[in-house]
Amino acid sequence: MTRPISSTGSPLFQRGARGDFLPGTVPPSEIPPDPPLRKGGASLRSVLPLIGRLRGIPPSVALSVAIALLVIAPLLAVFSYLGAPTDGLWSHLVETRLAEYLRNSLILVLGVGSLTLIAGTGTAWLVTLYRFPGRRLFEWLLVLPLAMPAYVLAYTYTDFFQFTGPVQTLIRDLTGWGWRDYWFPDIRSPFGAVVVLAAALFPYVYVAARAAFLSQSVCALEVSRTLGCSPWGVFWRVGFPLARPAIVAGTMFVLMETLADFGAVAYFEVHTFTTGIYRTWYSYGNPAAAAQLASVLLLFVYGLLMLERYSQGQRRYSHTSTRYRNLPSIPLGRWGWVATLFCFMPLFMGFLLPVGILLSMVWDARDVLSVERLMELTWNTATLGLVTCLVICTVALGAVYSARRGDHPVGRFFTNLALLGYATPGVVIAVGLLIVLGATDRWLGDAIENSTGISMGLIFSGTLFAVVYGCTVRFFTVAYSPLSAGLKKIRPAYEDAARTLGARPRRIFTAIHLPMLRGSLLSAGLLVFVDVMKELPATMILRPFNFDTLAVEAYQLAATERLDGAAGPALVI
């Protein structure tokens, strides 16, 4: 087999204007021949280099493209249904429901984005730069709401603020009022959804903003004070602009999670794209219309990403001071208790109050869910989390390492596409995956039946494989980002020294890269495990029969108004 070579445009060599080969390129005479294929078929090790050379890209880039295609296959399947017939259901949805989906989604995006931006950035600035009562505790306590899924907050707030809940009952006992004698905000409304999602998601902004503020030098802030800036002016004109990329990144995570939420908005009966997609698929039984709704939601999400990149433009956010000193802790004096209250309220709303309500509900309803059932749910959730964690970390590590071995525009393009999976709601991924796995099952089933006469039925759909695959698409970015950052911190000089000693790439990976990536692997694994435990829509749609997780059980019990029973699984999460 000969390799296709161009005398002017090959990536392997290139001629100059006079026909001589340019420095640093390889002439055709020095290119070693391709290794012969082994008899009886080619191994993966020989096929990947062959594909890479045929397409003019290195084998490591071919591996990156293969991984990215596996990750984005469900998203491509969703877009493939854009022109499919829907028997009039799509036009019916456009006339009756689409405007409501858009309106509610915009309300959630604007409301949750504003609240999390204020709460996350404000608390991060206070605990970073000022000294007030409780500041040391708030530094790490403010991260705890990340462990509380939004749908769990929805259950607890509904029990606490509904008409028969303790708050309204106390108001009626103190005032003697009855039904319709007073006004109380309805928790099952877009307003309630905004409050619940903001309470659960503000730590994304807090963590990003605090890391950005800690990396700033006090020199830049001192210069602004000498120029007459007030404390508010220092924050608004210096601290916030320098931290803008990190704050915007945290806010974008919040907006993605808001658009992807299913449990809280479904329980509050707030009709959004995620609830509409689920209802169109399961109630109407129309995959084409569900996929088209999912396509609109994807365009909405990707539009937000493009808007963020456009708003940043060519701006640069860095200070030019060559001197760096850590930020001091400025005492707030009599205003310290105001800062304490400002930091306490998000923590109270997002973690302390829900945990207290859940403990009270579990104590009052100890017999609703048996210990054996709770142990079974915990085992299923932990098993799914560990298996998915191993799969995602392995796939992400392969993608990161392939990108380092072969930096190529094609590899970067497909990797960036794969990273969009985290911005895709779980219900959309589930719809796309059902399409892909359904087509795969039909093709394999027909092939096996034609060759053996045995009917296999469903092979991948409705199995644990489908759930793991869906979570891999959803949380690939969660593992890829820390592994990519960790690998970038390893100096290339270590690899060069190992190569001079005769070490092969596999030995370099096992002896140098893998030990130095241990911390990044642990961080990626923990993040993936926590996200898989909280994931609801993809798990609920793709799970096998008689395989429930803590999240699915809590949602099913809450959907049937058995909030006391839902408290146990929610508290375990």
XYZ file of C-alpha atoms in Angstrom:
573
model
C 0.000 0.000 0.000
C 1.410 3.381 -0.955
C 0.815 6.610 0.816
C -0.808 9.495 -1.137
C 1.795 12.245 -1.350
C 1.511 15.714 -2.866
C 4.647 17.551 -3.979
C 3.339 20.874 -2.755
C 0.730 20.494 -0.045
C 1.507 17.374 2.003
C 1.874 17.799 5.755
C 4.847 15.391 5.592
C 7.039 17.420 3.231
C 6.911 20.539 1.079
C 8.939 21.829 -1.873
C 10.257 25.336 -2.253
C 9.973 27.569 -5.303
C 13.077 25.967 -6.966
C 11.981 22.399 -6.311
C 14.195 21.774 -3.264
C 12.682 20.505 0.002
C 12.207 23.123 2.694
C 14.176 22.803 5.956
C 12.481 20.756 8.653
C 10.419 18.678 6.203
C 10.784 15.040 5.195
C 11.490 14.152 1.518
C 9.590 11.177 0.096
C 12.721 9.029 -0.157
C 13.191 9.116 3.598
C 9.609 8.184 4.503
C 9.567 4.611 5.855
C 7.142 2.233 4.181
C 3.855 1.371 5.816
C 3.974 -1.779 7.956
C 2.141 -4.690 6.309
C -1.247 -5.603 7.708
C -1.312 -8.774 9.719
C -2.989 -11.746 8.162
C -6.541 -12.242 9.313
C -7.328 -8.554 9.878
C -5.778 -5.389 11.299
C -5.558 -4.527 14.974
C -6.713 -1.196 16.363
C -3.093 -0.155 16.731
C -2.507 -0.598 12.988
C -5.880 0.720 11.797
C -5.690 4.088 13.550
C -2.329 5.085 12.007
C -3.616 3.925 8.638
C -6.763 6.080 8.919
C -4.700 8.991 10.102
C -2.249 8.767 7.211
C -4.980 8.313 4.616
C -6.615 11.497 5.812
C -3.362 13.359 6.282
C -3.625 13.619 10.078
C -1.563 11.922 12.814
C -2.934 8.784 14.510
C -3.351 10.632 17.815
C -5.616 13.136 16.065
C -7.570 10.251 14.550
C -8.149 8.935 18.067
C -9.332 12.384 19.225
C -11.766 12.578 16.316
C -13.083 9.066 17.048
C -13.701 9.912 20.717
C -15.373 13.202 19.808
C -17.663 11.524 17.272
C -18.798 8.991 19.870
C -19.566 11.821 22.285
C -21.447 14.051 19.831
C -23.332 11.250 18.023
C -26.554 11.822 20.058
C -26.432 15.564 19.330
C -26.005 14.930 15.603
C -28.963 12.544 15.761
C -31.130 15.287 17.253
C -30.283 17.706 14.441
C -30.895 14.999 11.832
C -34.641 15.155 12.649
C -34.993 18.835 11.764
C -36.860 18.115 8.543
C -38.635 14.912 9.585
C -42.459 14.774 9.336
C -44.333 15.111 12.648
C -47.940 14.521 11.508
C -48.861 18.118 12.318
C -47.682 17.994 15.941
C -44.804 20.426 15.389
C -47.098 23.095 13.916
C -49.494 22.522 16.821
C -46.653 23.043 19.329
C -45.532 26.200 17.526
C -49.044 27.655 17.708
C -49.816 26.684 21.316
C -46.722 25.961 23.416
C -43.520 27.262 21.836
C -44.041 30.870 22.937
C -44.649 29.712 26.519
C -41.496 27.598 26.467
C -39.473 30.565 25.216
C -40.997 32.986 27.731
C -40.448 30.757 30.751
C -36.912 29.882 29.642
C -36.043 33.573 29.289
C -37.537 34.344 32.725
C -35.441 31.582 34.288
C -32.255 32.613 32.481
C -32.569 36.301 33.385
C -33.770 35.744 36.960
C -31.373 32.957 37.941
C -28.463 34.611 36.140
C -28.998 37.926 37.950
C -29.433 36.408 41.425
C -26.451 34.073 41.139
C -24.273 36.854 39.741
C -25.073 39.121 42.695
C -24.872 36.426 45.375
C -21.826 34.583 44.010
C -19.717 37.625 43.127
C -20.687 39.586 46.247
C -19.906 36.780 48.685
C -16.640 35.962 46.891
C -15.480 39.608 47.100
C -16.370 39.884 50.779
C -14.674 36.677 51.978
C -11.596 37.420 49.835
C -10.908 41.045 50.709
C -12.604 41.821 54.027
C -12.562 40.589 57.619
C -15.886 40.099 59.427
C -17.476 37.600 61.849
C -17.666 34.098 60.372
C -15.512 34.858 57.358
C -13.271 31.778 57.806
C -16.299 29.489 57.913
C -18.017 31.096 54.944
C -14.944 30.513 52.761
C -15.822 26.824 52.486
C -19.421 26.660 53.716
C -20.616 28.650 50.704
C -19.675 25.711 48.451
C -22.063 23.290 50.205
C -25.210 24.139 48.145
C -23.513 22.418 45.201
C -24.336 19.121 46.926
C -28.055 19.990 46.990
C -29.831 19.256 43.667
C -32.350 21.844 42.555
C -35.223 19.356 42.510
C -34.528 18.509 46.164
C -34.806 22.200 47.016
C -38.087 22.286 45.106
C -39.523 19.480 47.253
C -38.406 21.007 50.540
C -39.524 24.557 49.709
C -42.914 23.308 48.561
C -43.454 21.487 51.850
C -42.253 24.540 53.813
C -44.120 27.338 52.002
C -47.322 25.692 50.736
C -50.731 26.488 52.269
C -50.542 23.608 54.760
C -46.840 24.195 55.459
C -45.405 25.568 58.693
C -44.908 29.144 57.425
C -48.479 29.829 56.310
C -49.879 27.841 59.226
C -47.937 30.077 61.628
C -49.242 33.202 59.865
C -52.854 32.034 60.219
C -52.347 31.074 63.870
C -50.866 34.486 64.729
C -53.364 36.611 62.797
C -56.545 34.523 62.787
C -56.799 34.881 59.031
C -58.398 32.221 56.875
C -58.357 31.166 53.249
C -58.187 34.167 50.867
C -57.752 36.622 53.767
C -54.117 37.223 52.896
C -51.751 37.020 49.951
C -48.722 34.729 49.884
C -46.447 34.134 46.883
C -47.051 30.834 45.105
C -43.933 28.701 45.311
C -45.082 26.631 42.330
C -44.475 29.393 39.802
C -41.666 30.809 37.661
C -40.760 33.018 40.637
C -40.356 29.957 42.865
C -38.292 28.200 40.206
C -35.973 31.213 39.950
C -35.402 31.300 43.719
C -34.818 27.551 43.970
C -32.411 27.362 41.023
C -30.484 30.423 42.185
C -30.109 28.987 45.709
C -28.754 25.722 44.287
C -26.472 27.134 41.567
C -24.871 30.304 42.949
C -21.724 28.405 44.164
C -20.661 28.042 40.507
C -20.201 31.817 40.362
C -18.788 31.983 43.898
C -16.033 29.438 43.238
C -15.021 31.002 39.917
C -15.086 34.572 41.262
C -13.167 33.749 44.440
C -10.409 31.995 42.482
C -10.134 35.033 40.190
C -10.045 37.505 43.093
C -7.353 35.505 44.912
C -5.125 35.617 41.822
C -5.199 39.423 41.717
C -2.360 41.471 43.168
C -3.018 44.075 45.825
C -0.833 46.477 43.845
C -3.545 47.074 41.243
C -6.125 47.732 43.946
C -3.812 50.089 45.836
C -3.206 52.164 42.715
C -6.953 52.624 42.289
C -7.268 53.799 45.904
C -4.489 56.370 45.425
C -6.422 57.701 42.419
C -9.429 58.382 44.632
C -11.593 55.274 44.118
C -14.008 54.370 46.885
C -14.279 50.733 48.036
C -17.228 50.317 45.660
C -15.201 51.963 42.867
C -12.281 49.597 43.503
C -14.588 46.624 43.055
C -16.509 47.948 40.058
C -13.607 49.506 38.116
C -10.694 47.182 38.988
C -11.595 43.967 40.817
C -14.659 43.018 38.796
C -13.198 43.773 35.318
C -10.053 41.733 36.072
C -12.184 38.811 37.219
C -14.751 39.164 34.433
C -13.750 36.073 32.375
C -13.962 33.777 35.410
C -17.238 35.331 36.599
C -18.785 35.056 33.148
C -17.633 31.425 32.908
C -19.293 30.629 36.248
C -22.459 32.446 35.188
C -22.534 30.516 31.915
C -22.368 27.264 33.882
C -25.371 28.487 35.873
C -27.329 29.352 32.728
C -26.551 25.975 31.171
C -27.738 24.171 34.295
C -30.855 26.368 34.391
C -31.841 25.487 30.832
C -30.991 21.819 31.477
C -33.047 21.520 34.675
C -35.994 19.157 34.540
C -36.880 18.056 38.067
C -37.534 21.455 39.655
C -39.448 23.024 36.751
C -41.483 19.856 36.202
C -42.453 19.720 39.876
C -43.352 23.426 39.898
C -45.337 22.922 36.664
C -43.333 25.596 34.878
C -43.451 24.625 31.215
C -40.011 24.899 29.624
C -38.246 23.173 26.756
C -37.099 20.263 28.926
C -40.617 19.449 30.149
C -41.989 19.958 26.647
C -39.467 17.533 25.132
C -40.242 14.899 27.756
C -44.006 15.266 27.265
C -43.742 15.219 23.468
C -41.723 12.002 23.511
C -43.642 10.051 26.168
C -47.167 11.515 26.129
C -47.525 12.137 22.401
C -45.157 9.365 21.290
C -43.610 11.554 18.583
C -39.789 11.296 18.502
C -39.496 13.627 15.509
C -41.330 16.496 17.216
C -39.357 15.908 20.437
C -36.086 16.017 18.502
C -37.133 19.245 16.775
C -37.949 20.840 20.135
C -34.555 19.656 21.362
C -32.933 21.287 18.326
C -34.521 24.628 19.196
C -33.252 24.313 22.774
C -29.761 23.462 21.516
C -29.761 26.535 19.282
C -30.888 28.601 22.291
C -28.026 27.244 24.407
C -25.373 27.654 21.745
C -26.655 31.163 21.082
C -25.873 32.041 24.701
C -22.342 30.692 24.262
C -21.787 32.722 21.115
C -23.200 35.845 22.810
C -20.690 35.480 25.640
C -17.773 35.131 23.221
C -18.965 38.109 21.179
C -19.352 40.277 24.288
C -15.782 39.541 25.326
C -14.416 40.410 21.866
C -10.740 41.266 21.777
C -10.563 42.571 25.334
C -7.774 41.441 27.646
C -8.233 41.170 31.393
C -4.889 41.364 33.160
C -2.923 43.877 35.201
C 0.513 45.058 34.100
C 2.094 45.342 37.528
C 5.233 43.215 37.859
C 5.012 43.246 41.651
C 2.675 40.829 43.350
C 1.506 40.822 46.953
C -1.338 38.848 48.470
C -4.607 40.609 49.132
C -4.957 41.913 52.705
C -7.945 41.358 54.989
C -9.580 44.726 55.554
C -11.675 44.917 58.767
C -15.250 46.086 58.170
C -15.887 47.299 61.734
C -19.544 47.937 62.478
C -20.525 46.902 58.945
C -19.143 43.408 59.546
C -22.502 41.992 60.635
C -24.054 43.206 57.381
C -21.443 41.204 55.471
C -22.108 38.206 57.727
C -25.836 38.386 56.988
C -25.206 38.802 53.244
C -23.060 35.647 53.203
C -25.386 33.717 55.515
C -28.570 34.144 53.469
C -27.442 32.202 50.340
C -26.006 29.457 52.559
C -29.224 29.305 54.584
C -31.470 29.210 51.505
C -29.324 26.772 49.560
C -28.249 24.274 52.233
C -29.088 24.813 55.896
C -32.859 25.259 55.525
C -33.333 22.333 53.081
C -31.265 19.985 55.257
C -33.278 20.943 58.331
C -36.567 20.385 56.492
C -35.407 17.018 55.144
C -34.311 15.831 58.580
C -37.686 16.834 60.008
C -39.550 15.061 57.196
C -37.497 11.884 57.580
C -38.113 11.860 61.332
C -41.883 12.266 60.872
C -42.152 9.599 58.149
C -39.726 6.855 59.030
C -41.879 4.046 57.639
C -42.628 5.439 54.158
C -39.448 4.002 52.625
C -37.913 0.847 54.062
C -34.255 0.612 54.933
C -33.818 -2.238 52.419
C -35.248 -0.116 49.604
C -33.050 2.829 50.576
C -29.965 0.599 50.614
C -30.896 -0.782 47.179
C -31.254 2.734 45.766
C -27.958 3.802 47.313
C -26.199 0.752 45.858
C -27.625 1.408 42.381
C -26.618 5.064 42.527
C -23.101 4.336 43.785
C -22.588 1.590 41.200
C -23.740 3.827 38.369
C -21.574 6.675 39.640
C -18.419 4.568 39.955
C -18.819 2.853 36.568
C -19.579 6.117 34.817
C -16.717 7.823 36.625
C -14.226 5.211 35.389
C -15.558 5.351 31.818
C -15.637 9.143 31.566
C -12.198 9.616 33.145
C -10.703 7.010 30.806
C -12.293 8.562 27.714
C -11.370 12.101 28.775
C -7.802 11.069 29.567
C -7.492 9.486 26.134
C -8.820 12.643 24.483
C -6.544 14.947 26.500
C -3.469 12.827 25.861
C -4.247 12.518 22.151
C -4.636 16.286 21.898
C -1.218 16.747 23.534
C 0.466 14.216 21.253
C -0.984 15.689 18.070
C -2.135 19.325 18.089
C -4.131 19.609 14.856
C -6.978 21.937 13.724
C -9.197 18.948 12.949
C -8.649 17.482 16.421
C -9.291 20.833 18.118
C -12.498 21.338 16.132
C -13.998 17.971 17.047
C -12.846 18.236 20.671
C -14.567 21.611 21.007
C -17.740 20.045 19.633
C -17.521 17.270 22.221
C -17.117 19.830 25.003
C -20.546 21.253 24.155
C -22.137 18.175 25.716
C -22.133 19.819 29.153
C -24.124 22.709 27.709
C -26.720 20.239 26.437
C -29.662 19.356 28.723
C -29.854 15.759 29.846
C -33.302 15.287 28.326
C -31.944 16.338 24.910
C -29.050 13.889 25.214
C -31.488 11.155 26.197
C -33.640 11.833 23.122
C -30.624 11.777 20.805
C -29.245 8.655 22.429
C -32.552 6.815 22.071
C -32.457 7.618 18.365
C -28.848 6.401 17.982
C -29.232 3.265 20.082
C -32.581 2.431 18.500
C -31.065 2.536 15.020
C -28.053 0.518 16.219
C -30.275 -2.117 17.824
C -32.337 -2.505 14.664
C -29.245 -2.823 12.475
C -27.514 -5.339 14.739
C -30.714 -7.259 15.370
C -31.398 -7.646 11.653
C -27.796 -8.672 10.990
C -27.789 -11.299 13.749
C -31.216 -12.637 12.807
C -30.271 -12.923 9.120
C -27.063 -14.802 9.934
C -28.178 -16.978 12.851
C -31.971 -16.900 12.826
C -32.006 -15.731 16.464
C -34.031 -12.640 17.358
C -32.027 -10.532 19.816
C -34.545 -7.780 20.566
C -33.094 -4.661 22.186
C -29.341 -4.873 22.702
C -28.290 -1.442 23.998
C -31.530 0.478 24.560
C -32.935 0.242 28.062
C -29.694 -1.060 29.566
C -27.097 0.286 31.961
C -24.884 0.867 28.921
C -27.334 3.505 27.681
C -27.259 5.353 31.021
C -23.449 5.307 31.150
C -23.257 6.480 27.539
C -25.693 9.328 28.201
C -23.800 10.467 31.300
C -20.542 10.287 29.327
C -21.927 12.696 26.746
C -23.341 14.957 29.461
C -20.304 15.117 31.751
C -17.381 14.598 29.377
C -16.404 18.259 29.847
C -16.444 17.897 33.648
C -13.578 15.392 33.447
C -11.837 16.853 30.396
C -11.287 20.346 31.850
C -9.315 19.417 35.021
C -7.329 16.744 33.156
C -6.439 19.179 30.381
C -5.391 21.807 32.911
C -3.307 19.251 34.826
C -1.567 17.988 31.704
C -0.702 21.527 30.609
C 1.156 22.052 33.892
C 3.571 19.194 33.114
C 6.653 20.688 31.505
C 7.626 19.281 28.100
C 11.219 19.089 29.379
C 10.266 15.985 31.372
C 9.150 14.230 28.207
C 12.247 15.339 26.308
C 14.508 13.993 29.057
C 12.663 10.666 29.035
C 12.974 10.384 25.260
C 16.724 10.971 25.400
C 16.904 8.041 27.824
C 15.106 5.831 25.313
C 11.633 5.817 26.887
C 8.751 5.038 24.562
C 5.438 6.993 24.657
C 3.715 4.317 26.737
C 6.526 4.393 29.298
C 6.426 8.216 29.394
C 2.694 8.091 30.053
C 2.843 5.507 32.855
C 6.025 6.759 34.559
C 5.672 10.548 34.181
C 2.253 11.764 33.117
C 0.000 9.412 35.057
C 1.655 9.956 38.479
C 1.697 13.727 37.974
C -1.980 13.672 36.926
C -3.085 11.826 40.059
C -4.567 14.937 41.667
C -6.356 16.006 38.485
C -7.750 12.494 38.032
C -9.069 12.493 41.594
C -10.700 15.909 41.122
C -12.262 14.869 37.819
C -13.535 11.612 39.296
C -15.130 13.323 42.302
C -16.827 15.946 40.134
C -18.197 13.322 37.757
C -19.394 11.100 40.616
C -21.298 13.954 42.270
C -22.878 15.075 38.984
C -23.956 11.535 38.080
C -25.575 11.099 41.516
C -27.631 14.265 40.961
C -28.494 13.664 37.283
C -32.223 13.077 36.858
C -33.637 13.347 33.284
C -31.045 11.259 31.412
C -31.071 8.576 34.118
C -34.865 8.471 34.316
C -35.334 8.145 30.537
C -32.471 5.739 29.744
C -32.410 3.477 32.822
C -33.258 -0.243 32.610
C -36.490 -1.584 34.043
C -36.460 -2.061 37.828
C -33.279 0.012 38.129
C -33.991 3.165 40.123
C -31.505 5.608 41.584
C -31.891 7.963 44.523
C -32.693 10.861 42.172
C -35.335 8.902 40.238
C -36.995 7.578 43.405
C -37.094 11.030 44.998
C -38.683 12.515 41.864
C -41.281 9.760 41.536
C -42.330 10.027 45.185
C -42.490 13.814 45.042
C -44.469 13.745 41.784
C -47.162 11.733 43.582
C -47.160 14.202 46.507
C -45.386 11.798 48.875
C -42.864 14.387 50.008
C -42.136 12.594 53.272
C -41.020 9.539 51.323
C -38.903 11.629 48.947
C -37.008 13.147 51.884
C -34.995 9.976 52.542
C -33.421 9.593 49.069
C -32.989 13.356 48.793
C -31.131 13.505 52.109
C -28.832 10.631 51.084
C -27.939 12.506 47.893
